[in-house]
Coordinates of C-alpha atoms in Angstrom, one line a residue:
R1 CA 85.3 79.7 138.8
G2 CA 86.8 76.4 138.1
S3 CA 84.2 75.3 135.5
V4 CA 82.9 77.6 132.8
A5 CA 79.7 77.0 130.9
V6 CA 81.1 76.9 127.4
G7 CA 77.7 77.5 125.8
E8 CA 77.2 80.8 127.6
L9 CA 80.8 81.8 126.8
E10 CA 80.2 81.0 123.1
V11 CA 77.4 83.6 123.1
I12 CA 79.8 86.3 124.3
V13 CA 82.4 85.2 121.7
D14 CA 79.8 85.2 118.9
R15 CA 78.4 88.6 119.7
F16 CA 81.9 90.1 119.7
A17 CA 82.8 88.4 116.4
A18 CA 79.6 89.7 114.8
R19 CA 80.1 93.3 116.0
R20 CA 83.7 93.3 114.9
E21 CA 82.8 91.9 111.5
A22 CA 80.0 94.5 111.1
L23 CA 82.4 97.3 111.9
E24 CA 84.9 96.0 109.4
Q25 CA 82.4 95.6 106.6
R26 CA 81.0 99.1 107.3
I27 CA 84.5 100.8 107.0
Q28 CA 85.2 98.7 103.9
K29 CA 82.1 100.0 102.2
L30 CA 82.9 103.6 103.2
V31 CA 86.5 103.3 101.9
T32 CA 85.2 101.6 98.7
A33 CA 82.7 104.4 98.1
E34 CA 85.5 107.0 98.5
F35 CA 87.7 105.4 95.8
T36 CA 84.8 104.4 93.5
R37 CA 83.8 108.0 93.0
F38 CA 87.4 109.2 92.8
D39 CA 88.6 110.5 89.5
G40 CA 91.9 112.2 90.3
W41 CA 94.2 109.2 90.0
Y42 CA 97.0 111.2 88.4
S43 CA 96.5 114.5 90.4
P44 CA 98.9 114.8 93.4
K45 CA 96.6 117.3 95.1
L46 CA 93.5 115.1 94.7
V47 CA 95.4 112.0 95.7
E48 CA 96.5 113.7 98.9
E49 CA 93.0 114.7 99.7
I50 CA 91.5 111.3 99.2
T51 CA 94.2 109.5 101.2
Q52 CA 93.6 111.9 104.0
A53 CA 89.9 111.3 103.9
V54 CA 90.3 107.6 103.9
A55 CA 92.9 107.8 106.6
A56 CA 90.5 109.6 108.9
R57 CA 87.8 106.9 108.4
V58 CA 90.3 104.1 109.0
S59 CA 91.6 105.8 112.1
I60 CA 88.1 106.0 113.6
A61 CA 87.2 102.4 112.7
Q62 CA 90.5 101.2 114.1
A63 CA 89.9 102.9 117.4
G64 CA 86.3 101.5 117.3
T65 CA 87.7 98.0 116.8
A66 CA 90.1 98.4 119.7
T67 CA 87.2 99.7 121.9
L68 CA 85.1 96.6 121.0
T69 CA 88.0 94.4 121.7
D70 CA 88.7 95.9 125.1
A71 CA 85.1 95.6 126.2
Y72 CA 85.0 92.0 124.9
L73 CA 88.3 91.0 126.7
S74 CA 87.1 92.6 129.9
R75 CA 83.8 90.6 129.8
V76 CA 85.2 87.3 128.7
T77 CA 88.1 87.4 131.1
T78 CA 85.7 88.3 133.9
Y79 CA 83.6 85.3 133.0
V80 CA 86.5 82.9 132.8
T81 CA 88.2 84.0 136.0
G82 CA 85.0 84.6 138.0
T83 CA 86.5 87.9 139.2
Y84 CA 85.7 91.3 137.6
V85 CA 88.5 92.4 135.2
A86 CA 88.3 96.0 134.0
G87 CA 89.2 97.0 130.5
A88 CA 92.7 98.3 129.8
S89 CA 91.4 101.4 128.0
V90 CA 92.2 102.2 124.4
P91 CA 95.3 104.4 123.8
Q92 CA 95.3 107.2 121.4
V93 CA 97.8 105.4 119.2
M94 CA 94.9 103.3 118.0
G95 CA 93.9 106.1 115.7
K96 CA 97.2 106.0 113.9
S97 CA 98.9 103.4 111.7
L98 CA 100.0 100.3 113.6
R99 CA 102.2 99.1 110.8
M100 CA 105.9 99.1 111.6
G101 CA 107.9 101.7 109.8
V102 CA 104.8 103.5 108.5
A103 CA 104.0 107.0 109.6
G104 CA 100.3 107.1 108.9
H105 CA 97.3 105.6 107.1
E106 CA 97.8 108.1 104.2
E107 CA 101.0 106.3 103.1
V108 CA 99.2 102.9 103.2
Y109 CA 96.1 103.9 101.3
G110 CA 98.2 105.7 98.7
R111 CA 99.0 102.2 97.6
V112 CA 95.5 101.9 96.3
V113 CA 96.2 104.8 93.9
S114 CA 99.5 103.1 92.9
E115 CA 97.6 99.9 92.2
Y116 CA 95.2 101.6 89.9
R117 CA 98.0 103.4 88.0
Y118 CA 99.9 100.1 87.7
Q119 CA 96.9 98.2 86.3
R120 CA 96.3 100.9 83.8
S121 CA 99.9 100.9 82.8
V122 CA 99.8 97.2 81.9
G123 CA 96.7 97.5 79.8
A124 CA 93.7 97.1 82.1
D125 CA 90.7 99.2 81.3
E126 CA 89.3 101.7 83.8
R127 CA 86.8 99.3 85.2
Q128 CA 89.3 96.5 85.6
A129 CA 91.9 98.7 87.2
L130 CA 89.3 100.1 89.7
S131 CA 88.1 96.7 90.6
T132 CA 91.6 95.5 91.4
A133 CA 92.4 98.7 93.3
L134 CA 89.2 98.4 95.4
A135 CA 90.0 94.8 96.2
R136 CA 93.3 95.9 97.5
A137 CA 91.7 98.7 99.6
Q138 CA 89.3 96.2 101.2
S139 CA 92.2 93.8 102.0
M140 CA 94.1 96.7 103.6
V141 CA 91.1 97.7 105.7
S142 CA 90.7 94.2 107.0
T143 CA 94.4 94.1 107.9
D144 CA 94.2 97.4 109.7
M145 CA 91.2 96.3 111.7
G146 CA 93.0 93.1 112.5
L147 CA 96.0 95.1 113.7
A148 CA 93.8 97.1 116.1
F149 CA 92.4 93.8 117.5
Q150 CA 95.9 92.4 117.8
H151 CA 97.5 95.4 119.5
Q152 CA 94.6 96.0 121.9
T153 CA 94.8 92.3 122.9
K154 CA 98.5 92.8 123.7
R155 CA 97.8 95.9 125.7
F156 CA 95.0 94.2 127.7
T157 CA 97.1 91.2 128.6
E158 CA 99.9 93.5 129.8
V159 CA 97.8 96.0 131.8
R160 CA 95.6 93.3 133.3
N161 CA 98.4 90.7 133.9
I162 CA 96.8 88.0 131.8
N163 CA 99.6 85.4 131.8
R164 CA 98.2 83.2 129.0
F165 CA 95.6 83.3 126.3
R166 CA 94.4 81.1 123.4
R167 CA 93.4 81.7 119.8
V168 CA 89.8 80.8 119.2
V169 CA 89.0 80.0 115.5
R170 CA 85.9 81.4 113.9
P171 CA 85.6 79.6 110.5
E172 CA 82.0 80.8 110.0
L173 CA 83.2 84.3 109.4
S174 CA 85.6 83.5 106.6
K175 CA 84.4 83.3 103.0
G176 CA 86.5 80.3 102.3
G177 CA 85.6 78.5 105.6
A178 CA 88.2 77.3 108.1
C179 CA 91.7 78.5 107.5
G180 CA 94.3 75.8 107.8
L181 CA 96.8 78.2 109.3
C182 CA 94.4 79.1 112.2
V183 CA 93.4 75.5 112.7
G184 CA 97.1 74.5 112.8
A185 CA 97.8 77.2 115.4
S186 CA 94.6 76.6 117.5
D187 CA 96.4 74.5 120.0
R188 CA 99.0 77.1 120.8
L189 CA 99.1 79.3 123.9
Y190 CA 100.3 82.9 123.9
R191 CA 101.8 84.8 126.9
R192 CA 101.2 88.2 128.3
G193 CA 102.3 90.9 125.9
D194 CA 102.5 88.7 122.8
L195 CA 101.2 90.0 119.5
M196 CA 99.2 87.0 118.5
P197 CA 100.4 86.0 115.0
M198 CA 97.8 86.6 112.3
H199 CA 97.4 86.6 108.6
A200 CA 95.4 88.5 106.0
R201 CA 91.6 88.6 106.8
C202 CA 92.2 86.6 110.0
K203 CA 88.9 86.3 112.0
C204 CA 90.3 84.5 115.1
T205 CA 89.6 85.9 118.6
V206 CA 91.1 85.1 122.0
I207 CA 90.2 83.9 125.4
A208 CA 92.2 84.0 128.6
V209 CA 93.6 80.7 130.0
T210 CA 93.9 80.1 133.8
S211 CA 95.3 77.3 135.8
K212 CA 91.8 76.1 136.4
S213 CA 90.0 77.0 133.2
D214 CA 90.8 76.8 129.4
P215 CA 87.4 77.1 127.7
G216 CA 88.9 78.3 124.5
S217 CA 90.3 74.8 124.0
Q218 CA 86.8 73.4 124.3
L219 CA 85.4 75.9 121.9
N220 CA 88.1 75.1 119.4
D221 CA 87.5 71.3 119.8
D222 CA 83.8 71.7 119.3
T223 CA 84.2 73.9 116.2
L224 CA 86.8 71.6 114.6
S225 CA 84.8 68.5 115.4
E226 CA 81.8 70.0 113.6
L227 CA 84.1 71.1 110.8
Y228 CA 85.6 67.6 110.3
T229 CA 82.1 66.1 110.4
Q230 CA 80.9 68.4 107.6
A231 CA 84.0 68.2 105.5
G232 CA 84.6 64.5 105.9
S233 CA 87.3 63.0 108.2
T234 CA 90.1 63.0 105.6
A235 CA 89.5 66.6 104.3
G236 CA 89.0 67.9 107.8
A237 CA 92.1 66.3 109.1
D238 CA 94.1 67.8 106.3
L239 CA 93.5 71.2 107.8
K240 CA 95.3 70.1 110.9
K241 CA 98.3 68.8 108.9
V242 CA 99.2 72.3 107.7
R243 CA 102.7 73.0 109.0
V244 CA 102.4 76.4 110.5
T245 CA 105.3 78.8 111.2
V246 CA 105.4 82.3 112.6
E247 CA 107.4 84.8 110.5
Q248 CA 108.2 88.4 111.4
H249 CA 106.7 90.6 108.7
G250 CA 108.6 93.9 108.2
E251 CA 105.4 96.0 108.4
L252 CA 102.7 93.8 110.0
G253 CA 104.6 92.1 112.7
P254 CA 104.2 88.3 113.5
Q255 CA 102.3 86.5 110.8
L256 CA 101.1 82.9 110.4
R257 CA 102.5 81.3 107.3
V258 CA 102.8 77.9 105.8
Q259 CA 106.2 76.6 106.6
G260 CA 108.7 77.6 103.9
Q261 CA 106.7 80.6 102.7
N262 CA 108.8 83.8 102.9
F263 CA 108.4 87.5 102.6
R264 CA 110.3 90.7 103.4
G265 CA 111.5 91.0 107.0
P266 CA 112.1 94.2 109.0
A267 CA 115.5 94.8 107.5
E268 CA 114.3 94.6 103.9
V269 CA 111.3 96.9 104.6
A270 CA 113.6 99.4 106.3
A271 CA 115.9 99.4 103.3

């Protein structure tokens, strides 16, 4: 269809965002619970056991996120194009680490143990060390769920020949409100097979763009207009002034960053 009812489309986007967020929060709570009751921080055997247990939970949740994403993309693309578009199906790789150069989730979540040990080594008491380690675990879970969304979006656009798609910002899902990085990148279009650049705890979703319809642009405009009204024109406009660049992270792939901010690239991570 040439014209899409943005209000109806927003309901689809909101429902997906809520389900994705609920799944992420659920796995964060489960992983937090695993580490909270853990007391074998210096036992190689017990560390291996807990990282395997956490890896299993993350794998299931990552596959679940990909399944939700696939169903959402099928529905929203069907709505935008006016022609039924089937899902691309979720490949088995979604149950494994999507981080480049990382064999499995066990390696990733072993870093929570390393964080706890480091905090204790620099003088933090048990409670403080655990708190810092749990915060890192939650951040990593959010990243892994974001990677599942990112990679399933890539797969969907490839399998279903979606030539272009747009980032749709969801500031209401972020604790700190709208992210300047996402706002700054909200006017960019991505092509079939792209891994949409993200950042830690990114809550953006995507909508297909056709030659006749670009409802994601309208959704972004409406969201940002409301944001600017609430924040005040100057404060709101500042978000749009963030100079955004895309950098290739050695483990997480394309990441949104403020221009000039650097991190280890693929070569450094490999080394």
